[in-house]
Amino acid sequence: MERTMDFVKILQTLIRRIWLVIVVTVLFGLAGLVYTRGSVPNVYSAEASIYSVASGSYAASVQSTYIMKDYAEIVGSKKVADRVVNALPEYNLDAKLVQTMVRTGFSEDSAIFYVYAYSNDPALVISVANSAAEAFVLEVSNITGADNVKILDEADTVIVSYDGQREQLKTRLLFLAVGFLLICGIITLTAIFSTRVTKVDDCTLNGEIKLLGVIPKHSI
């Protein structure tokens, strides 16, 4: 017997079992609350920019920019991290923590190099971004013997790169949605594949065969 989707039947089944839909959705919502229990802190980021100064020809300027980008990994080095730790004793940092906080970026159409810092503390990210940029400039100068890498803009503001409360709410809503869709899907499949007769068309294959009679339900 071919199974067809009777949307009216499915809707009626969902309405009859609305209590089950509510219960399962609430249970998934509670699971989401448990999964995301506690406060989720925001993650802030700050940006300092560095540029390469080159006197002379355009080729010299381009070469200076490439040198700066080639040394980009220095920002994540222990030597730079140690400089940051020494420059910010009030935060009681360690080199490994600083290395996880600092990232770099480039501007493809200019000779600008960016140093980013990430942390739950907005004041800390500004200090780390600026200190890491200064340490990078010093290290490049020590390695190359040149003084053509300078700080363009120091970090002075922060942005919220990860909104903890919003992400927490999104996770909880996701749990609710999964619970609702899951139970509705199960009920829908149950209605489609059910062998229970609810109307005449179920017995006549939607009019393809004739119904000879009906045996009434009767208790003797």
mmCIF file of N, CA and C in Angstrom, residues 69-177:
data_model
loop_
_atom_site.group_PDB
_atom_site.id
_atom_site.type_symbol
_atom_site.label_atom_id
_atom_site.label_comp_id
_atom_site.label_asym_id
_atom_site.label_seq_id
_atom_site.Cartn_x
_atom_site.Cartn_y
_atom_site.Cartn_z
ATOM 1 N N LYS A 69 56.376 41.861 6.310
ATOM 2 C CA LYS A 69 55.436 40.745 6.296
ATOM 3 C C LYS A 69 56.145 39.415 6.527
ATOM 4 N N ASP A 70 57.374 39.316 6.018
ATOM 5 C CA ASP A 70 58.142 38.085 6.229
ATOM 6 C C ASP A 70 58.435 37.851 7.706
ATOM 7 N N TYR A 71 58.566 38.935 8.441
ATOM 8 C CA TYR A 71 58.873 38.822 9.863
ATOM 9 C C TYR A 71 57.612 38.834 10.734
ATOM 10 N N ALA A 72 56.446 38.654 10.116
ATOM 11 C CA ALA A 72 55.179 38.727 10.856
ATOM 12 C C ALA A 72 55.107 37.715 11.991
ATOM 13 N N GLU A 73 55.695 36.540 11.779
ATOM 14 C CA GLU A 73 55.614 35.494 12.797
ATOM 15 C C GLU A 73 56.356 35.873 14.075
ATOM 16 N N ILE A 74 57.190 36.897 13.994
ATOM 17 C CA ILE A 74 57.908 37.343 15.186
ATOM 18 C C ILE A 74 56.932 37.792 16.270
ATOM 19 N N VAL A 75 55.777 38.320 15.860
ATOM 20 C CA VAL A 75 54.789 38.791 16.832
ATOM 21 C C VAL A 75 54.377 37.674 17.781
ATOM 22 N N GLY A 76 54.311 36.451 17.261
ATOM 23 C CA GLY A 76 53.915 35.321 18.097
ATOM 24 C C GLY A 76 55.073 34.625 18.777
ATOM 25 N N SER A 77 56.264 35.188 18.676
ATOM 26 C CA SER A 77 57.444 34.546 19.267
ATOM 27 C C SER A 77 57.510 34.766 20.770
ATOM 28 N N LYS A 78 58.280 33.928 21.430
ATOM 29 C CA LYS A 78 58.447 34.052 22.882
ATOM 30 C C LYS A 78 59.197 35.334 23.235
ATOM 31 N N LYS A 79 60.090 35.755 22.362
ATOM 32 C CA LYS A 79 60.866 36.962 22.642
ATOM 33 C C LYS A 79 59.953 38.180 22.716
ATOM 34 N N VAL A 80 59.038 38.287 21.764
ATOM 35 C CA VAL A 80 58.076 39.390 21.789
ATOM 36 C C VAL A 80 57.160 39.257 22.994
ATOM 37 N N ALA A 81 56.710 38.036 23.277
ATOM 38 C CA ALA A 81 55.833 37.805 24.427
ATOM 39 C C ALA A 81 56.525 38.197 25.727
ATOM 40 N N ASP A 82 57.800 37.879 25.838
ATOM 41 C CA ASP A 82 58.557 38.250 27.046
ATOM 42 C C ASP A 82 58.647 39.763 27.189
ATOM 43 N N ARG A 83 58.819 40.455 26.077
ATOM 44 C CA ARG A 83 58.858 41.920 26.129
ATOM 45 C C ARG A 83 57.525 42.481 26.620
ATOM 46 N N VAL A 84 56.436 41.891 26.149
ATOM 47 C CA VAL A 84 55.104 42.340 26.576
ATOM 48 C C VAL A 84 54.918 42.100 28.073
ATOM 49 N N VAL A 85 55.320 40.929 28.541
ATOM 50 C CA VAL A 85 55.208 40.604 29.970
ATOM 51 C C VAL A 85 55.994 41.605 30.807
ATOM 52 N N ASN A 86 57.197 41.924 30.380
ATOM 53 C CA ASN A 86 58.041 42.866 31.128
ATOM 54 C C ASN A 86 57.493 44.289 31.088
ATOM 55 N N ALA A 87 56.805 44.623 29.983
ATOM 56 C CA ALA A 87 56.259 45.973 29.851
ATOM 57 C C ALA A 87 54.966 46.160 30.641
ATOM 58 N N LEU A 88 54.315 45.050 30.969
ATOM 59 C CA LEU A 88 53.019 45.126 31.670
ATOM 60 C C LEU A 88 53.037 44.302 32.958
ATOM 61 N N PRO A 89 53.888 44.640 33.913
ATOM 62 C CA PRO A 89 53.974 43.844 35.145
ATOM 63 C C PRO A 89 52.706 43.906 35.988
ATOM 64 N N GLU A 90 51.918 44.973 35.807
ATOM 65 C CA GLU A 90 50.711 45.133 36.625
ATOM 66 C C GLU A 90 49.644 44.093 36.314
ATOM 67 N N TYR A 91 49.728 43.437 35.145
ATOM 68 C CA TYR A 91 48.730 42.434 34.768
ATOM 69 C C TYR A 91 49.146 41.011 35.136
ATOM 70 N N ASN A 92 50.371 40.847 35.603
ATOM 71 C CA ASN A 92 50.856 39.523 36.031
ATOM 72 C C ASN A 92 50.659 38.477 34.931
ATOM 73 N N LEU A 93 51.114 38.797 33.727
ATOM 74 C CA LEU A 93 50.963 37.902 32.580
ATOM 75 C C LEU A 93 52.120 36.922 32.501
ATOM 76 N N ASP A 94 51.960 35.912 31.642
ATOM 77 C CA ASP A 94 53.079 35.039 31.301
ATOM 78 C C ASP A 94 53.168 34.944 29.781
ATOM 79 N N ALA A 95 54.334 34.542 29.290
ATOM 80 C CA ALA A 95 54.601 34.567 27.854
ATOM 81 C C ALA A 95 53.626 33.702 27.054
ATOM 82 N N LYS A 96 53.295 32.522 27.564
ATOM 83 C CA LYS A 96 52.398 31.624 26.831
ATOM 84 C C LYS A 96 51.014 32.235 26.677
ATOM 85 N N LEU A 97 50.538 32.905 27.729
ATOM 86 C CA LEU A 97 49.231 33.552 27.650
ATOM 87 C C LEU A 97 49.246 34.661 26.607
ATOM 88 N N VAL A 98 50.295 35.451 26.600
ATOM 89 C CA VAL A 98 50.408 36.538 25.624
ATOM 90 C C VAL A 98 50.410 35.989 24.201
ATOM 91 N N GLN A 99 51.102 34.879 23.991
ATOM 92 C CA GLN A 99 51.160 34.277 22.655
ATOM 93 C C GLN A 99 49.784 33.837 22.164
ATOM 94 N N THR A 100 48.921 33.403 23.075
ATOM 95 C CA THR A 100 47.563 33.005 22.675
ATOM 96 C C THR A 100 46.663 34.211 22.433
ATOM 97 N N MET A 101 47.033 35.355 22.969
ATOM 98 C CA MET A 101 46.204 36.556 22.853
ATOM 99 C C MET A 101 46.460 37.341 21.573
ATOM 100 N N VAL A 102 47.646 37.203 20.999
ATOM 101 C CA VAL A 102 48.072 38.090 19.911
ATOM 102 C C VAL A 102 47.885 37.433 18.542
ATOM 103 N N ARG A 103 47.362 38.217 17.594
ATOM 104 C CA ARG A 103 47.211 37.796 16.199
ATOM 105 C C ARG A 103 47.722 38.918 15.289
ATOM 106 N N THR A 104 47.922 38.587 14.014
ATOM 107 C CA THR A 104 48.388 39.589 13.057
ATOM 108 C C THR A 104 47.514 39.600 11.819
ATOM 109 N N GLY A 105 47.603 40.685 11.065
ATOM 110 C CA GLY A 105 46.860 40.800 9.816
ATOM 111 C C GLY A 105 47.553 41.773 8.883
ATOM 112 N N PHE A 106 47.179 41.716 7.602
ATOM 113 C CA PHE A 106 47.806 42.565 6.598
ATOM 114 C C PHE A 106 46.753 43.331 5.818
ATOM 115 N N SER A 107 47.163 44.451 5.276
ATOM 116 C CA SER A 107 46.360 45.172 4.301
ATOM 117 C C SER A 107 46.958 44.895 2.934
ATOM 118 N N GLU A 108 46.194 44.249 2.056
ATOM 119 C CA GLU A 108 46.725 43.798 0.769
ATOM 120 C C GLU A 108 47.141 44.949 -0.145
ATOM 121 N N ASP A 109 46.453 46.079 -0.033
ATOM 122 C CA ASP A 109 46.729 47.175 -0.962
ATOM 123 C C ASP A 109 47.546 48.305 -0.340
ATOM 124 N N SER A 110 48.174 48.048 0.801
ATOM 125 C CA SER A 110 49.015 49.072 1.416
ATOM 126 C C SER A 110 50.112 48.415 2.240
ATOM 127 N N ALA A 111 51.020 49.243 2.712
ATOM 128 C CA ALA A 111 52.153 48.730 3.494
ATOM 129 C C ALA A 111 51.845 48.784 4.984
ATOM 130 N N ILE A 112 50.630 48.389 5.341
ATOM 131 C CA ILE A 112 50.206 48.442 6.744
ATOM 132 C C ILE A 112 50.060 47.032 7.290
ATOM 133 N N PHE A 113 50.539 46.860 8.486
ATOM 134 C CA PHE A 113 50.548 45.573 9.184
ATOM 135 C C PHE A 113 49.809 45.771 10.503
ATOM 136 N N TYR A 114 48.940 44.835 10.862
ATOM 137 C CA TYR A 114 48.102 45.004 12.050
ATOM 138 C C TYR A 114 48.447 43.978 13.122
ATOM 139 N N VAL A 115 48.414 44.437 14.352
ATOM 140 C CA VAL A 115 48.601 43.555 15.507
ATOM 141 C C VAL A 115 47.313 43.605 16.323
ATOM 142 N N TYR A 116 46.710 42.436 16.549
ATOM 143 C CA TYR A 116 45.466 42.347 17.308
ATOM 144 C C TYR A 116 45.710 41.624 18.630
ATOM 145 N N ALA A 117 44.947 42.017 19.627
ATOM 146 C CA ALA A 117 44.982 41.317 20.913
ATOM 147 C C ALA A 117 43.549 40.992 21.311
ATOM 148 N N TYR A 118 43.356 39.819 21.926
ATOM 149 C CA TYR A 118 42.028 39.346 22.325
ATOM 150 C C TYR A 118 42.043 38.940 23.792
ATOM 151 N N SER A 119 41.009 39.346 24.514
ATOM 152 C CA SER A 119 40.908 38.976 25.928
ATOM 153 C C SER A 119 39.520 39.324 26.443
ATOM 154 N N ASN A 120 39.185 38.790 27.618
ATOM 155 C CA ASN A 120 37.933 39.147 28.289
ATOM 156 C C ASN A 120 38.036 40.500 28.982
ATOM 157 N N ASP A 121 39.245 41.022 29.108
ATOM 158 C CA ASP A 121 39.490 42.297 29.787
ATOM 159 C C ASP A 121 39.740 43.383 28.737
ATOM 160 N N PRO A 122 38.830 44.353 28.594
ATOM 161 C CA PRO A 122 38.996 45.376 27.557
ATOM 162 C C PRO A 122 40.223 46.263 27.755
ATOM 163 N N ALA A 123 40.585 46.530 29.011
ATOM 164 C CA ALA A 123 41.778 47.349 29.263
ATOM 165 C C ALA A 123 43.042 46.583 28.902
ATOM 166 N N LEU A 124 43.032 45.295 29.178
ATOM 167 C CA LEU A 124 44.208 44.467 28.911
ATOM 168 C C LEU A 124 44.502 44.364 27.419
ATOM 169 N N VAL A 125 43.466 44.225 26.588
ATOM 170 C CA VAL A 125 43.711 44.042 25.149
ATOM 171 C C VAL A 125 44.369 45.271 24.530
ATOM 172 N N ILE A 126 44.004 46.450 25.015
ATOM 173 C CA ILE A 126 44.629 47.670 24.504
ATOM 174 C C ILE A 126 46.112 47.687 24.854
ATOM 175 N N SER A 127 46.413 47.375 26.108
ATOM 176 C CA SER A 127 47.808 47.380 26.556
ATOM 177 C C SER A 127 48.636 46.329 25.831
ATOM 178 N N VAL A 128 48.082 45.137 25.664
ATOM 179 C CA VAL A 128 48.817 44.054 25.010
ATOM 180 C C VAL A 128 49.032 44.359 23.528
ATOM 181 N N ALA A 129 48.014 44.880 22.860
ATOM 182 C CA ALA A 129 48.156 45.208 21.436
ATOM 183 C C ALA A 129 49.261 46.236 21.220
ATOM 184 N N ASN A 130 49.278 47.275 22.039
ATOM 185 C CA ASN A 130 50.306 48.311 21.897
ATOM 186 C C ASN A 130 51.694 47.793 22.261
ATOM 187 N N SER A 131 51.775 47.024 23.328
ATOM 188 C CA SER A 131 53.078 46.490 23.747
ATOM 189 C C SER A 131 53.620 45.495 22.731
ATOM 190 N N ALA A 132 52.737 44.659 22.168
ATOM 191 C CA ALA A 132 53.172 43.687 21.159
ATOM 192 C C ALA A 132 53.646 44.398 19.893
ATOM 193 N N ALA A 133 52.958 45.476 19.515
ATOM 194 C CA ALA A 133 53.372 46.242 18.337
ATOM 195 C C ALA A 133 54.747 46.872 18.562
ATOM 196 N N GLU A 134 54.952 47.446 19.742
ATOM 197 C CA GLU A 134 56.254 48.045 20.063
ATOM 198 C C GLU A 134 57.354 46.989 20.079
ATOM 199 N N ALA A 135 57.058 45.831 20.660
ATOM 200 C CA ALA A 135 58.051 44.755 20.722
ATOM 201 C C ALA A 135 58.388 44.244 19.326
ATOM 202 N N PHE A 136 57.381 44.162 18.451
ATOM 203 C CA PHE A 136 57.617 43.721 17.072
ATOM 204 C C PHE A 136 58.550 44.691 16.346
ATOM 205 N N VAL A 137 58.291 45.982 16.500
ATOM 206 C CA VAL A 137 59.130 46.996 15.856
ATOM 207 C C VAL A 137 60.574 46.874 16.332
ATOM 208 N N LEU A 138 60.772 46.687 17.627
ATOM 209 C CA LEU A 138 62.124 46.551 18.177
ATOM 210 C C LEU A 138 62.828 45.304 17.648
ATOM 211 N N GLU A 139 62.108 44.190 17.592
ATOM 212 C CA GLU A 139 62.718 42.943 17.138
ATOM 213 C C GLU A 139 63.090 42.999 15.660
ATOM 214 N N VAL A 140 62.223 43.571 14.840
ATOM 215 C CA VAL A 140 62.539 43.710 13.413
ATOM 216 C C VAL A 140 63.756 44.610 13.236
ATOM 217 N N SER A 141 63.819 45.671 14.024
ATOM 218 C CA SER A 141 64.964 46.577 13.957
ATOM 219 C C SER A 141 66.249 45.871 14.368
ATOM 220 N N ASN A 142 66.164 45.040 15.413
ATOM 221 C CA ASN A 142 67.349 44.307 15.871
ATOM 222 C C ASN A 142 67.826 43.288 14.835
ATOM 223 N N ILE A 143 66.880 42.647 14.165
ATOM 224 C CA ILE A 143 67.232 41.601 13.201
ATOM 225 C C ILE A 143 67.772 42.188 11.904
ATOM 226 N N THR A 144 67.097 43.217 11.394
ATOM 227 C CA THR A 144 67.465 43.773 10.089
ATOM 228 C C THR A 144 68.522 44.872 10.182
ATOM 229 N N GLY A 145 68.661 45.457 11.363
ATOM 230 C CA GLY A 145 69.591 46.570 11.510
ATOM 231 C C GLY A 145 69.077 47.856 10.896
ATOM 232 N N ALA A 146 67.812 47.845 10.483
ATOM 233 C CA ALA A 146 67.200 49.032 9.877
ATOM 234 C C ALA A 146 66.162 49.613 10.826
ATOM 235 N N ASP A 147 65.802 50.858 10.555
ATOM 236 C CA ASP A 147 64.834 51.532 11.419
ATOM 237 C C ASP A 147 63.662 52.044 10.584
ATOM 238 N N ASN A 148 63.185 51.183 9.679
ATOM 239 C CA ASN A 148 62.135 51.617 8.754
ATOM 240 C C ASN A 148 60.748 51.068 9.079
ATOM 241 N N VAL A 149 60.599 50.370 10.191
ATOM 242 C CA VAL A 149 59.288 49.869 10.617
ATOM 243 C C VAL A 149 58.840 50.693 11.815
ATOM 244 N N LYS A 150 57.687 51.337 11.688
ATOM 245 C CA LYS A 150 57.204 52.255 12.714
ATOM 246 C C LYS A 150 55.759 51.924 13.096
ATOM 247 N N ILE A 151 55.358 52.376 14.273
ATOM 248 C CA ILE A 151 53.962 52.247 14.691
ATOM 249 C C ILE A 151 53.166 53.379 14.060
ATOM 250 N N LEU A 152 52.078 53.031 13.383
ATOM 251 C CA LEU A 152 51.221 54.024 12.738
ATOM 252 C C LEU A 152 50.154 54.523 13.709
ATOM 253 N N ASP A 153 49.349 53.616 14.218
ATOM 254 C CA ASP A 153 48.293 53.977 15.173
ATOM 255 C C ASP A 153 48.326 53.027 16.357
ATOM 256 N N GLU A 154 48.324 53.594 17.542
ATOM 257 C CA GLU A 154 48.230 52.768 18.740
ATOM 258 C C GLU A 154 46.779 52.374 18.981
ATOM 259 N N ALA A 155 46.584 51.250 19.639
ATOM 260 C CA ALA A 155 45.230 50.817 20.000
ATOM 261 C C ALA A 155 44.699 51.725 21.106
ATOM 262 N N ASP A 156 43.487 52.224 20.942
ATOM 263 C CA ASP A 156 42.889 53.060 21.986
ATOM 264 C C ASP A 156 41.417 52.737 22.230
ATOM 265 N N THR A 157 40.859 51.877 21.396
ATOM 266 C CA THR A 157 39.470 51.451 21.587
ATOM 267 C C THR A 157 39.376 49.938 21.417
ATOM 268 N N VAL A 158 38.295 49.387 21.904
ATOM 269 C CA VAL A 158 38.076 47.941 21.779
ATOM 270 C C VAL A 158 36.752 47.695 21.074
ATOM 271 N N ILE A 159 36.625 46.523 20.489
ATOM 272 C CA ILE A 159 35.350 46.079 19.932
ATOM 273 C C ILE A 159 35.021 44.715 20.533
ATOM 274 N N VAL A 160 33.754 44.398 20.563
ATOM 275 C CA VAL A 160 33.326 43.091 21.072
ATOM 276 C C VAL A 160 33.406 42.098 19.917
ATOM 277 N N SER A 161 34.370 41.213 19.972
ATOM 278 C CA SER A 161 34.528 40.222 18.902
ATOM 279 C C SER A 161 33.715 38.963 19.169
ATOM 280 N N TYR A 162 33.310 38.769 20.414
ATOM 281 C CA TYR A 162 32.456 37.626 20.769
ATOM 282 C C TYR A 162 31.511 38.085 21.866
ATOM 283 N N ASP A 163 30.212 38.145 21.541
ATOM 284 C CA ASP A 163 29.188 38.558 22.502
ATOM 285 C C ASP A 163 28.704 37.330 23.259
ATOM 286 N N GLY A 164 29.162 37.170 24.482
ATOM 287 C CA GLY A 164 28.863 35.968 25.255
ATOM 288 C C GLY A 164 27.380 35.762 25.503
ATOM 289 N N GLN A 165 26.657 36.822 25.889
ATOM 290 C CA GLN A 165 25.228 36.690 26.179
ATOM 291 C C GLN A 165 24.433 36.344 24.930
ATOM 292 N N ARG A 166 24.782 36.971 23.813
ATOM 293 C CA ARG A 166 24.063 36.685 22.567
ATOM 294 C C ARG A 166 24.297 35.250 22.116
ATOM 295 N N GLU A 167 25.542 34.790 22.191
ATOM 296 C CA GLU A 167 25.846 33.415 21.794
ATOM 297 C C GLU A 167 25.177 32.414 22.730
ATOM 298 N N GLN A 168 25.092 32.762 24.014
ATOM 299 C CA GLN A 168 24.419 31.896 24.977
ATOM 300 C C GLN A 168 22.934 31.778 24.640
ATOM 301 N N LEU A 169 22.309 32.916 24.309
ATOM 302 C CA LEU A 169 20.894 32.912 23.935
ATOM 303 C C LEU A 169 20.669 32.120 22.655
ATOM 304 N N LYS A 170 21.559 32.272 21.670
ATOM 305 C CA LYS A 170 21.439 31.533 20.412
ATOM 306 C C LYS A 170 21.516 30.030 20.643
ATOM 307 N N THR A 171 22.393 29.608 21.546
ATOM 308 C CA THR A 171 22.518 28.179 21.845
ATOM 309 C C THR A 171 21.247 27.649 22.489
ATOM 310 N N ARG A 172 20.679 28.416 23.413
ATOM 311 C CA ARG A 172 19.446 27.989 24.081
ATOM 312 C C ARG A 172 18.285 27.903 23.093
ATOM 313 N N LEU A 173 18.183 28.886 22.214
ATOM 314 C CA LEU A 173 17.127 28.852 21.196
ATOM 315 C C LEU A 173 17.324 27.685 20.238
ATOM 316 N N LEU A 174 18.581 27.351 19.970
ATOM 317 C CA LEU A 174 18.873 26.206 19.105
ATOM 318 C C LEU A 174 18.381 24.911 19.741
ATOM 319 N N PHE A 175 18.595 24.757 21.039
ATOM 320 C CA PHE A 175 18.097 23.574 21.740
ATOM 321 C C PHE A 175 16.579 23.497 21.642
ATOM 322 N N LEU A 176 15.890 24.633 21.842
ATOM 323 C CA LEU A 176 14.427 24.653 21.734
ATOM 324 C C LEU A 176 13.980 24.253 20.331
ATOM 325 N N ALA A 177 14.630 24.814 19.320
ATOM 326 C CA ALA A 177 14.256 24.522 17.932
ATOM 327 C C ALA A 177 14.480 23.056 17.594
#
